[in-house]
């Protein structure tokens, strides 16, 4: 069985990003999102997460790899802030710009996630796929985040087991500062395109969220015991 988690990063970065992630959940294939806890729109994002209980909500850590001595404290603080905002622990942990992969901060991230009992992107049994992204080599590549690009990723990258595809859907509002702007709305259109949902179904790929992982693991164990 091939299972796919579609995770929207940067939830809470702005109201436009929040609106796009909810739309991708409601009208598209998004199943999960990662929350930034220290942004002006973070509280709104957490409230939206509570209104959509089917959404798997994780923590999108913001860490400075050049200050590794603060990493442990920041992990704990941001985990506590997540709990305050969301009212429950995260379903998964990852980080802004994937800084958690830096070996100077990774041990602290893994330790915090282990205490919370949740997986860390790229360091669990869930394979991470980060190629649905519209900028490579300092240039824009819109073809990578169109419908054909998405379906090509399914064929080339989604293997047996569970794959997490990270994405960055959203609406860009005036004043939003990011090097990745127009691409967010392009991603959103792709995620909500009926051809994408049909393509997932035709390939017999099951859409799941991080919330579904414990139940899936239990089924695997039960099946193994029966053989």
CSV table of C-alpha atoms in Angstrom, one decimal:
chain,number,residue,atom,x,y,z
A,1,UNK,CA,0.0,0.0,0.0
A,2,UNK,CA,1.3,3.5,-0.9
A,3,UNK,CA,0.1,6.2,1.4
A,4,UNK,CA,0.6,9.9,0.9
A,5,UNK,CA,0.6,12.7,3.5
A,6,UNK,CA,0.3,16.2,1.9
A,7,UNK,CA,1.6,18.7,4.4
A,8,UNK,CA,1.3,22.5,4.2
A,9,UNK,CA,4.3,24.3,5.7
A,10,UNK,CA,4.2,27.8,7.2
A,11,UNK,CA,0.7,27.7,8.7
A,12,UNK,CA,0.4,30.9,10.7
A,13,UNK,CA,2.9,32.9,8.6
A,14,UNK,CA,0.1,35.2,7.5
A,15,UNK,CA,-3.7,35.3,7.2
A,16,UNK,CA,-3.3,34.7,3.4
A,17,UNK,CA,-1.2,31.5,4.1
A,18,UNK,CA,-3.8,30.4,6.6
A,19,UNK,CA,-6.6,30.9,4.1
A,20,UNK,CA,-4.8,29.0,1.4
A,21,UNK,CA,-4.0,26.0,3.6
A,22,UNK,CA,-7.6,25.7,4.8
A,23,UNK,CA,-8.8,25.9,1.1
A,24,UNK,CA,-6.3,23.2,0.1
A,25,UNK,CA,-7.7,21.0,2.9
A,26,UNK,CA,-11.3,21.7,2.1
A,27,UNK,CA,-11.2,21.7,-1.7
A,28,UNK,CA,-8.0,19.9,-2.4
A,29,UNK,CA,-5.8,17.0,-1.2
A,30,UNK,CA,-4.0,18.6,1.8
A,31,UNK,CA,-4.2,16.4,4.9
A,32,UNK,CA,-1.7,18.0,7.3
A,33,UNK,CA,-0.1,21.4,8.2
A,34,UNK,CA,2.8,22.6,10.2
A,35,UNK,CA,2.3,25.6,12.5
A,36,UNK,CA,4.6,28.5,13.1
A,37,UNK,CA,3.9,29.5,16.7
A,38,UNK,CA,5.5,33.0,16.9
A,39,UNK,CA,3.9,34.8,14.0
A,40,UNK,CA,1.0,37.4,14.1
A,41,UNK,CA,-1.3,34.9,12.4
A,42,UNK,CA,-0.3,31.9,14.5
A,43,UNK,CA,-3.3,32.1,16.9
A,44,UNK,CA,-5.7,32.4,14.0
A,45,UNK,CA,-4.1,29.3,12.4
A,46,UNK,CA,-4.4,27.3,15.5
A,47,UNK,CA,-8.1,28.2,15.8
A,48,UNK,CA,-8.6,27.2,12.2
A,49,UNK,CA,-6.9,23.9,13.1
A,50,UNK,CA,-9.4,23.3,15.9
A,51,UNK,CA,-12.3,24.0,13.5
A,52,UNK,CA,-11.0,21.3,11.2
A,53,UNK,CA,-10.3,18.3,13.4
A,54,UNK,CA,-9.4,16.2,10.3
A,55,UNK,CA,-6.3,18.3,9.8
A,56,UNK,CA,-3.1,16.8,11.3
A,57,UNK,CA,-1.4,19.8,12.9
A,58,UNK,CA,2.3,19.7,13.6
A,59,UNK,CA,5.0,22.1,14.9
A,60,UNK,CA,7.0,24.1,12.3
A,61,UNK,CA,10.1,25.0,14.5
A,62,UNK,CA,12.0,28.2,13.9
A,63,UNK,CA,15.6,27.6,15.0
A,64,UNK,CA,18.9,29.4,14.5
A,65,UNK,CA,21.6,26.8,13.6
A,66,UNK,CA,24.3,29.4,14.4
A,67,UNK,CA,23.1,29.4,18.0
A,68,UNK,CA,22.9,25.7,18.8
A,69,UNK,CA,23.1,26.3,22.6
A,70,UNK,CA,19.6,27.8,22.5
A,71,UNK,CA,18.2,25.0,20.4
A,72,UNK,CA,17.1,22.8,23.4
A,73,UNK,CA,15.4,25.7,25.1
A,74,UNK,CA,13.7,26.9,21.9
A,75,UNK,CA,12.4,23.5,21.2
A,76,UNK,CA,10.8,23.3,24.6
A,77,UNK,CA,9.4,26.8,24.5
A,78,UNK,CA,7.9,26.3,21.0
A,79,UNK,CA,6.4,23.0,22.0
A,80,UNK,CA,4.8,24.6,25.0
A,81,UNK,CA,3.6,27.5,22.9
A,82,UNK,CA,2.1,25.0,20.4
A,83,UNK,CA,0.2,23.2,23.2
A,84,UNK,CA,-1.1,26.6,24.5
A,85,UNK,CA,-2.3,27.6,21.0
A,86,UNK,CA,-3.6,24.3,19.8
A,87,UNK,CA,-4.8,22.7,23.0
A,88,UNK,CA,-3.2,19.4,22.2
A,89,UNK,CA,0.3,18.1,21.3
A,90,UNK,CA,1.5,18.3,17.7
A,91,UNK,CA,1.1,15.3,15.4
A,92,UNK,CA,4.6,15.8,14.0
A,93,UNK,CA,7.6,18.1,14.1
A,94,UNK,CA,9.6,19.7,11.3
A,95,UNK,CA,11.2,23.2,10.8
A,96,UNK,CA,11.3,26.3,8.8
A,97,UNK,CA,13.8,25.9,6.0
A,98,UNK,CA,14.5,22.4,7.4
A,99,UNK,CA,17.0,23.8,9.9
A,100,UNK,CA,16.4,20.8,12.1
A,101,UNK,CA,18.6,18.7,9.8
A,102,UNK,CA,21.6,20.7,11.0
A,103,UNK,CA,23.7,18.4,13.2
A,104,UNK,CA,24.2,21.1,15.7
A,105,UNK,CA,20.5,21.3,16.5
A,106,UNK,CA,19.1,17.9,15.4
A,107,UNK,CA,19.7,16.1,18.7
A,108,UNK,CA,17.7,18.6,20.6
A,109,UNK,CA,14.8,18.4,18.1
A,110,UNK,CA,14.8,14.6,18.2
A,111,UNK,CA,14.9,14.6,22.0
A,112,UNK,CA,11.9,17.0,22.2
A,113,UNK,CA,9.9,15.1,19.7
A,114,UNK,CA,10.6,11.8,21.4
A,115,UNK,CA,9.3,13.2,24.7
A,116,UNK,CA,6.2,14.3,22.8
A,117,UNK,CA,5.9,10.9,21.1
A,118,UNK,CA,5.8,12.3,17.5
A,119,UNK,CA,7.8,11.8,14.3
A,120,UNK,CA,10.4,14.3,13.0
A,121,UNK,CA,10.5,15.0,9.3
A,122,UNK,CA,13.2,13.0,7.6
A,123,UNK,CA,14.0,11.0,10.8
A,124,UNK,CA,11.2,8.5,11.0
A,125,UNK,CA,9.6,5.8,9.0
A,126,UNK,CA,7.8,8.4,6.9
A,127,UNK,CA,9.8,9.2,3.8
A,128,UNK,CA,10.0,13.0,3.1
A,129,UNK,CA,9.5,14.3,-0.4
A,130,UNK,CA,10.5,17.9,-0.8
A,131,UNK,CA,10.6,18.2,-4.6
A,132,UNK,CA,7.2,19.9,-5.0
A,133,UNK,CA,8.8,23.3,-5.0
A,134,UNK,CA,8.9,26.0,-7.6
A,135,UNK,CA,12.5,27.3,-7.2
A,136,UNK,CA,15.7,25.5,-7.9
A,137,UNK,CA,19.2,26.7,-8.6
A,138,UNK,CA,18.2,30.3,-8.0
A,139,UNK,CA,15.6,30.2,-10.8
A,140,UNK,CA,11.8,29.8,-10.9
A,141,UNK,CA,10.5,26.4,-12.2
A,142,UNK,CA,6.7,26.7,-12.3
A,143,UNK,CA,6.5,23.4,-14.3
A,144,UNK,CA,7.5,21.6,-11.1
A,145,UNK,CA,4.4,22.8,-9.2
A,146,UNK,CA,1.9,22.4,-12.0
A,147,UNK,CA,-0.5,19.4,-12.4
A,148,UNK,CA,1.8,17.5,-14.7
A,149,UNK,CA,4.8,18.1,-12.3
A,150,UNK,CA,2.8,16.8,-9.4
A,151,UNK,CA,1.6,13.7,-11.2
A,152,UNK,CA,5.2,13.0,-12.3
A,153,UNK,CA,6.3,13.1,-8.7
A,154,UNK,CA,3.7,10.6,-7.8
A,155,UNK,CA,5.1,8.2,-10.4
A,156,UNK,CA,8.7,8.8,-9.7
A,157,UNK,CA,8.8,9.2,-5.9
A,158,UNK,CA,5.9,7.8,-4.1
A,159,UNK,CA,6.9,4.3,-3.0
A,160,UNK,CA,5.4,1.6,-0.8
A,161,UNK,CA,4.8,2.7,2.7
A,162,UNK,CA,4.1,6.3,3.8
A,163,UNK,CA,5.5,9.4,2.0
A,164,UNK,CA,5.1,13.0,3.2
A,165,UNK,CA,5.0,15.5,0.4
A,166,UNK,CA,5.7,19.0,1.8
A,167,UNK,CA,4.1,22.0,0.1
A,168,UNK,CA,3.6,25.8,0.6
A,169,UNK,CA,0.1,26.8,-0.5
A,170,UNK,CA,-1.3,30.2,0.3
A,171,UNK,CA,-2.5,33.6,-0.8
A,172,UNK,CA,0.1,36.4,-0.9
A,173,UNK,CA,-1.1,39.6,0.7
A,174,UNK,CA,0.5,43.0,0.4
A,175,UNK,CA,3.5,43.3,2.7
A,176,UNK,CA,4.1,39.6,3.0
A,177,UNK,CA,7.9,39.2,2.8
A,178,UNK,CA,9.2,36.0,1.3
A,179,UNK,CA,11.3,34.9,-1.6
A,180,UNK,CA,8.6,32.4,-2.4
A,181,UNK,CA,5.4,34.2,-3.2
A,182,UNK,CA,3.8,33.7,-6.6
A,183,UNK,CA,4.6,30.0,-6.3
A,184,UNK,CA,2.4,29.7,-3.3
A,185,UNK,CA,-0.8,30.5,-5.3
A,186,UNK,CA,0.4,28.2,-8.1
A,187,UNK,CA,0.8,25.3,-5.6
A,188,UNK,CA,-2.7,26.0,-4.2
A,189,UNK,CA,-4.3,25.8,-7.6
A,190,UNK,CA,-2.5,22.5,-8.3
A,191,UNK,CA,-3.5,21.0,-4.9
A,192,UNK,CA,-7.2,21.9,-5.6
A,193,UNK,CA,-7.2,20.7,-9.2
A,194,UNK,CA,-9.6,17.8,-9.8
A,195,UNK,CA,-7.0,16.1,-12.1
A,196,UNK,CA,-4.6,15.7,-9.1
A,197,UNK,CA,-7.2,14.0,-7.0
A,198,UNK,CA,-8.2,11.8,-9.9
A,199,UNK,CA,-4.5,10.9,-10.5
A,200,UNK,CA,-4.0,9.9,-6.9
A,201,UNK,CA,-7.1,7.7,-7.0
A,202,UNK,CA,-6.1,6.2,-10.4
A,203,UNK,CA,-2.7,5.2,-8.9
A,204,UNK,CA,-4.3,3.6,-5.9
A,205,UNK,CA,-2.5,5.9,-3.5
A,206,UNK,CA,-4.2,6.5,-0.2
A,207,UNK,CA,-4.3,10.0,1.3
A,208,UNK,CA,-3.7,10.0,5.1
A,209,UNK,CA,-2.6,12.4,7.8
A,210,UNK,CA,-0.1,12.1,10.5
A,211,UNK,CA,-3.0,11.4,12.9
A,212,UNK,CA,-3.6,8.2,11.0
A,213,UNK,CA,-0.1,6.8,11.6
A,214,UNK,CA,-0.7,5.1,15.0
A,215,UNK,CA,-3.8,3.3,13.7
A,216,UNK,CA,-1.9,2.2,10.5
A,217,UNK,CA,1.0,0.9,12.6
A,218,UNK,CA,-1.4,-1.1,14.7
A,219,UNK,CA,-3.0,-2.7,11.6
A,220,UNK,CA,0.5,-3.6,10.3
A,221,UNK,CA,1.4,-5.3,13.7
A,222,UNK,CA,-1.9,-7.1,13.8
A,223,UNK,CA,-1.5,-8.4,10.2
A,224,UNK,CA,2.1,-9.5,11.1
A,225,UNK,CA,0.9,-11.4,14.1
A,226,UNK,CA,-1.8,-13.2,12.0
A,227,UNK,CA,0.8,-14.6,9.6
